Amino acid sequence: MIQSLLRAMELLELLKEANHKYSIAELSESTGLPPSTIHRILQTFCEKKYVIRDEHAHTYQLGPALISLGRAAADNVRIQDAALPILKNLSYCTREDSYLIIQVGDKGLVLDKTDGPNHLKVVEEFGYEMDLHCGAIRKALLAFQSDEYIRRYLDTRLNRPETFPKADPAELAEELRTIREKGIAVSHGEYVPDAVGIGAPIYGIDGRISASVGIIAPYSRIEDDTHLLHLQEQVRHSAAELSYYMGHTFKQEK
């Protein structure tokens, strides 16, 4: 690897933090690089407008040239391209079928699916649609919609005779709040009898939910609560991987 390039990339990664401008001293402390090295790298970035310098505060932040690069990268990204290896890995680690779901109106559509070693004969293939409150993977989409959208969904979607599964609006609203707090959805036998669904949201570059990922596992293969938590962490990890690929940056905990 070319060390100088790695150092430069490390600086760009640090400068991604929103609403913060870094001084050379701060960058040196964070990276362990000498201030002179950081200064030379930043000078080059500034010449190409990848970084801009605040002449009064003597601080640095990402520059406008990166916007066009980011847009070009986003145009070339298809979530399915990133999803396939991640879904395969999720199925390998959990030994269960894994799903990628996108929102289409008030429904969640299966955009991709990978069979696990212990394949379930579930009618959930490419293009299959069900209401957004049906199962954990779709609820992971519904829970992170706007308050206005959720209110409309609860007021109108649940009252239709053909709605499946039936749900109490107040109970569903509380469940969606819990999903938002925990960042993951878990359902028990809602439309696949004797099975657990686990789903987590995938964020896009703008911070909005772009899809969800998850698994369905029969009760007979859930060994105990520790195993269930392990499956949840695998789903979380896959969602975070896909979010990163789609350009989302998670805020670092201070």
Short mmCIF file of C-alpha atoms in Angstrom, two decimals:
data_model
loop_
_atom_site.label_atom_id
_atom_site.label_comp_id
_atom_site.label_asym_id
_atom_site.label_seq_id
_atom_site.Cartn_x
_atom_site.Cartn_y
_atom_site.Cartn_z
CA MET A 1 0.00 0.00 0.00
CA ILE A 2 1.11 3.58 -0.63
CA GLN A 3 1.46 5.11 2.83
CA SER A 4 1.11 8.71 1.69
CA LEU A 5 -2.25 7.93 0.09
CA LEU A 6 -3.43 6.10 3.19
CA ARG A 7 -2.53 9.11 5.31
CA ALA A 8 -4.39 11.45 2.96
CA MET A 9 -7.47 9.22 3.00
CA GLU A 10 -7.35 9.07 6.79
CA LEU A 11 -7.52 12.87 6.92
CA LEU A 12 -10.53 12.94 4.59
CA GLU A 13 -12.30 10.38 6.78
CA LEU A 14 -11.77 12.60 9.82
CA LEU A 15 -12.98 15.69 7.99
CA LYS A 16 -16.29 13.95 7.19
CA GLU A 17 -17.60 14.82 10.65
CA ALA A 18 -20.52 17.21 10.20
CA ASN A 19 -20.49 20.73 11.65
CA HIS A 20 -16.88 20.57 12.73
CA LYS A 21 -13.79 22.25 11.35
CA TYR A 22 -10.41 20.84 12.29
CA SER A 23 -7.18 22.63 13.07
CA ILE A 24 -3.87 21.06 12.08
CA ALA A 25 -3.18 20.43 15.78
CA GLU A 26 -6.45 18.49 16.15
CA LEU A 27 -5.76 16.43 13.05
CA SER A 28 -2.25 15.69 14.28
CA GLU A 29 -3.57 14.55 17.65
CA SER A 30 -6.23 12.34 16.05
CA THR A 31 -3.94 10.69 13.49
CA GLY A 32 -0.56 10.76 15.18
CA LEU A 33 0.93 12.33 12.05
CA PRO A 34 3.39 15.24 12.33
CA PRO A 35 1.80 18.67 11.75
CA SER A 36 4.20 19.27 8.85
CA THR A 37 2.96 16.14 7.07
CA ILE A 38 -0.67 17.11 7.61
CA HIS A 39 0.02 20.62 6.33
CA ARG A 40 1.51 19.29 3.07
CA ILE A 41 -1.41 16.94 2.48
CA LEU A 42 -3.97 19.65 3.19
CA GLN A 43 -2.22 22.07 0.84
CA THR A 44 -2.60 19.59 -2.00
CA PHE A 45 -6.25 18.97 -1.16
CA CYS A 46 -6.92 22.71 -1.01
CA GLU A 47 -5.42 23.22 -4.48
CA LYS A 48 -7.92 20.71 -5.88
CA LYS A 49 -10.82 22.06 -3.73
CA TYR A 50 -11.21 18.72 -1.96
CA VAL A 51 -10.61 20.65 1.25
CA ILE A 52 -11.16 24.33 2.04
CA ARG A 53 -9.36 26.42 4.65
CA ASP A 54 -10.92 29.02 6.92
CA GLU A 55 -8.32 31.77 6.71
CA HIS A 56 -9.48 33.45 9.91
CA ALA A 57 -9.82 30.42 12.17
CA HIS A 58 -7.02 28.43 10.47
CA THR A 59 -9.25 25.37 10.30
CA TYR A 60 -10.15 22.93 7.53
CA GLN A 61 -13.26 21.18 6.22
CA LEU A 62 -14.29 19.16 3.18
CA GLY A 63 -14.53 21.15 -0.04
CA PRO A 64 -16.96 21.44 -2.97
CA ALA A 65 -14.97 19.23 -5.35
CA LEU A 66 -16.05 16.21 -3.33
CA ILE A 67 -19.72 16.94 -3.99
CA SER A 68 -19.45 16.08 -7.68
CA LEU A 69 -17.42 12.98 -6.85
CA GLY A 70 -20.04 11.88 -4.34
CA ARG A 71 -22.85 12.43 -6.82
CA ALA A 72 -21.02 10.46 -9.48
CA ALA A 73 -20.44 7.61 -7.03
CA ALA A 74 -24.08 7.67 -5.94
CA ASP A 75 -25.24 7.48 -9.56
CA ASN A 76 -23.15 4.35 -10.03
CA VAL A 77 -24.42 2.63 -6.89
CA ARG A 78 -27.28 0.16 -7.08
CA ILE A 79 -28.31 -1.25 -3.76
CA GLN A 80 -28.70 -4.71 -5.30
CA ASP A 81 -25.04 -4.70 -6.34
CA ALA A 82 -23.98 -4.20 -2.74
CA ALA A 83 -26.71 -6.34 -1.25
CA LEU A 84 -25.94 -9.70 -2.85
CA PRO A 85 -22.62 -10.44 -1.09
CA ILE A 86 -23.95 -9.00 2.17
CA LEU A 87 -27.12 -11.10 1.99
CA LYS A 88 -25.04 -14.18 1.23
CA ASN A 89 -22.84 -13.49 4.24
CA LEU A 90 -25.89 -12.88 6.45
CA SER A 91 -27.38 -16.21 5.38
CA TYR A 92 -24.03 -17.92 5.94
CA CYS A 93 -23.62 -16.47 9.45
CA THR A 94 -27.22 -17.08 10.55
CA ARG A 95 -27.93 -20.18 8.39
CA GLU A 96 -31.31 -18.61 7.54
CA ASP A 97 -32.93 -17.02 4.49
CA SER A 98 -32.12 -13.32 4.19
CA TYR A 99 -34.14 -10.61 2.47
CA LEU A 100 -33.73 -7.13 1.03
CA ILE A 101 -37.00 -5.15 1.10
CA ILE A 102 -37.84 -1.77 -0.44
CA GLN A 103 -40.91 0.39 0.02
CA VAL A 104 -43.41 0.68 -2.83
CA GLY A 105 -46.33 2.83 -1.74
CA ASP A 106 -47.72 1.29 1.45
CA LYS A 107 -46.16 -2.08 0.75
CA GLY A 108 -42.77 -3.69 1.19
CA LEU A 109 -41.43 -5.45 -1.90
CA VAL A 110 -38.80 -8.21 -1.95
CA LEU A 111 -35.97 -6.80 -4.06
CA ASP A 112 -33.55 -9.63 -3.38
CA LYS A 113 -33.33 -12.84 -1.38
CA THR A 114 -30.64 -15.36 -0.48
CA ASP A 115 -31.47 -18.86 0.70
CA GLY A 116 -29.68 -20.05 3.81
CA PRO A 117 -28.38 -23.59 4.39
CA ASN A 118 -31.59 -24.26 6.32
CA HIS A 119 -33.85 -22.91 3.60
CA LEU A 120 -37.46 -22.21 4.62
CA LYS A 121 -40.17 -22.87 2.07
CA VAL A 122 -41.67 -19.39 2.43
CA VAL A 123 -43.50 -17.68 -0.43
CA GLU A 124 -41.26 -14.62 -0.38
CA GLU A 125 -39.50 -14.32 -3.69
CA PHE A 126 -38.40 -11.43 -5.90
CA GLY A 127 -41.24 -8.95 -6.43
CA TYR A 128 -43.45 -10.27 -3.64
CA GLU A 129 -45.38 -7.45 -1.88
CA MET A 130 -47.09 -7.20 1.50
CA ASP A 131 -48.27 -4.32 3.70
CA LEU A 132 -45.56 -2.48 5.61
CA HIS A 133 -46.81 -3.66 9.01
CA CYS A 134 -46.45 -7.30 7.98
CA GLY A 135 -43.42 -8.81 9.68
CA ALA A 136 -40.25 -7.38 11.17
CA ILE A 137 -38.36 -6.68 7.95
CA ARG A 138 -41.16 -4.49 6.61
CA LYS A 139 -41.83 -2.88 9.99
CA ALA A 140 -38.19 -1.76 9.94
CA LEU A 141 -39.22 0.37 6.94
CA LEU A 142 -42.50 1.61 8.40
CA ALA A 143 -41.11 2.59 11.80
CA PHE A 144 -38.70 5.15 10.36
CA GLN A 145 -41.18 6.98 8.14
CA SER A 146 -42.35 10.47 9.08
CA ASP A 147 -44.86 10.89 11.91
CA GLU A 148 -47.38 12.18 9.37
CA TYR A 149 -46.96 9.10 7.16
CA ILE A 150 -47.31 6.71 10.09
CA ARG A 151 -50.48 8.48 11.32
CA ARG A 152 -52.04 8.23 7.87
CA TYR A 153 -51.03 4.58 7.59
CA LEU A 154 -52.52 3.71 10.97
CA ASP A 155 -55.72 5.64 10.24
CA THR A 156 -56.39 4.27 6.77
CA ARG A 157 -54.42 1.12 6.00
CA LEU A 158 -55.42 -0.92 9.04
CA ASN A 159 -59.16 -0.35 8.61
CA ARG A 160 -59.51 -2.08 5.25
CA PRO A 161 -61.29 -5.48 5.24
CA GLU A 162 -58.48 -7.07 3.20
CA THR A 163 -55.69 -5.83 5.50
CA PHE A 164 -53.34 -8.60 6.65
CA PRO A 165 -52.30 -9.13 9.32
CA LYS A 166 -54.95 -7.45 11.45
CA ALA A 167 -53.45 -5.01 13.94
CA ASP A 168 -54.60 -2.60 16.61
CA PRO A 169 -53.49 0.95 15.64
CA ALA A 170 -52.48 1.95 19.18
CA GLU A 171 -50.50 -1.24 19.75
CA LEU A 172 -48.79 -0.96 16.37
CA ALA A 173 -47.90 2.70 17.03
CA GLU A 174 -46.25 1.68 20.31
CA GLU A 175 -44.38 -1.15 18.61
CA LEU A 176 -43.08 1.23 15.93
CA ARG A 177 -41.81 3.60 18.64
CA THR A 178 -39.94 0.71 20.24
CA ILE A 179 -38.41 -0.24 16.89
CA ARG A 180 -37.18 3.33 16.38
CA GLU A 181 -35.64 3.37 19.85
CA LYS A 182 -33.87 0.03 19.45
CA GLY A 183 -33.02 0.39 15.77
CA ILE A 184 -34.22 -3.13 15.02
CA ALA A 185 -37.55 -4.95 14.60
CA VAL A 186 -38.42 -8.43 15.87
CA SER A 187 -41.71 -10.19 15.12
CA HIS A 188 -43.10 -13.53 16.24
CA GLY A 189 -45.25 -15.65 13.94
CA GLU A 190 -47.09 -12.73 12.33
CA TYR A 191 -47.46 -14.30 8.90
CA VAL A 192 -45.00 -17.19 9.01
CA PRO A 193 -46.27 -19.51 11.77
CA ASP A 194 -43.79 -20.52 14.46
CA ALA A 195 -41.06 -18.25 13.13
CA VAL A 196 -39.17 -15.14 14.19
CA GLY A 197 -38.56 -12.23 11.83
CA ILE A 198 -35.70 -9.80 12.40
CA GLY A 199 -35.26 -6.61 10.36
CA ALA A 200 -33.17 -3.45 10.39
CA PRO A 201 -33.28 -0.26 8.30
CA ILE A 202 -30.80 0.70 5.60
CA TYR A 203 -30.01 4.41 5.31
CA GLY A 204 -29.12 6.29 2.14
CA ILE A 205 -26.68 9.13 1.61
CA ASP A 206 -29.34 11.69 2.60
CA GLY A 207 -30.02 9.95 5.91
CA ARG A 208 -33.39 8.64 4.80
CA ILE A 209 -34.42 5.00 4.90
CA SER A 210 -33.77 3.42 1.51
CA ALA A 211 -34.51 -0.25 2.28
CA SER A 212 -34.43 -2.87 5.02
CA VAL A 213 -32.64 -6.16 5.49
CA GLY A 214 -33.45 -9.14 7.64
CA ILE A 215 -33.99 -12.84 8.17
CA ILE A 216 -36.79 -15.28 9.03
CA ALA A 217 -35.95 -18.15 11.39
CA PRO A 218 -38.21 -20.90 12.76
CA TYR A 219 -38.61 -21.19 16.53
CA SER A 220 -37.16 -24.69 16.36
CA ARG A 221 -33.76 -23.27 15.40
CA ILE A 222 -33.69 -20.48 18.02
CA GLU A 223 -31.68 -22.11 20.78
CA ASP A 224 -32.14 -19.47 23.48
CA ASP A 225 -32.25 -15.70 24.10
CA THR A 226 -28.50 -15.43 23.55
CA HIS A 227 -28.86 -17.01 20.11
CA LEU A 228 -31.71 -14.63 19.27
CA LEU A 229 -29.55 -11.65 20.27
CA HIS A 230 -26.73 -12.99 18.11
CA LEU A 231 -29.07 -13.12 15.11
CA GLN A 232 -30.17 -9.55 15.80
CA GLU A 233 -26.57 -8.36 15.85
CA GLN A 234 -25.88 -10.09 12.54
CA VAL A 235 -28.84 -8.28 10.99
CA ARG A 236 -27.72 -4.94 12.49
CA HIS A 237 -24.25 -5.44 11.07
CA SER A 238 -25.58 -6.22 7.59
CA ALA A 239 -27.82 -3.13 7.66
CA ALA A 240 -24.88 -0.96 8.72
CA GLU A 241 -22.71 -2.40 5.93
CA LEU A 242 -25.35 -1.65 3.31
CA SER A 243 -25.96 1.83 4.73
CA TYR A 244 -22.25 2.58 4.48
CA TYR A 245 -22.19 1.35 0.89
CA MET A 246 -25.12 3.63 0.09
CA GLY A 247 -23.16 6.62 1.36
CA HIS A 248 -24.56 6.98 4.86
CA THR A 249 -22.21 8.02 7.65
CA PHE A 250 -23.26 7.10 11.17
CA LYS A 251 -22.58 9.72 13.82
CA GLN A 252 -19.78 8.77 16.13
CA GLU A 253 -20.60 8.58 19.80
CA LYS A 254 -18.72 11.18 21.80
#
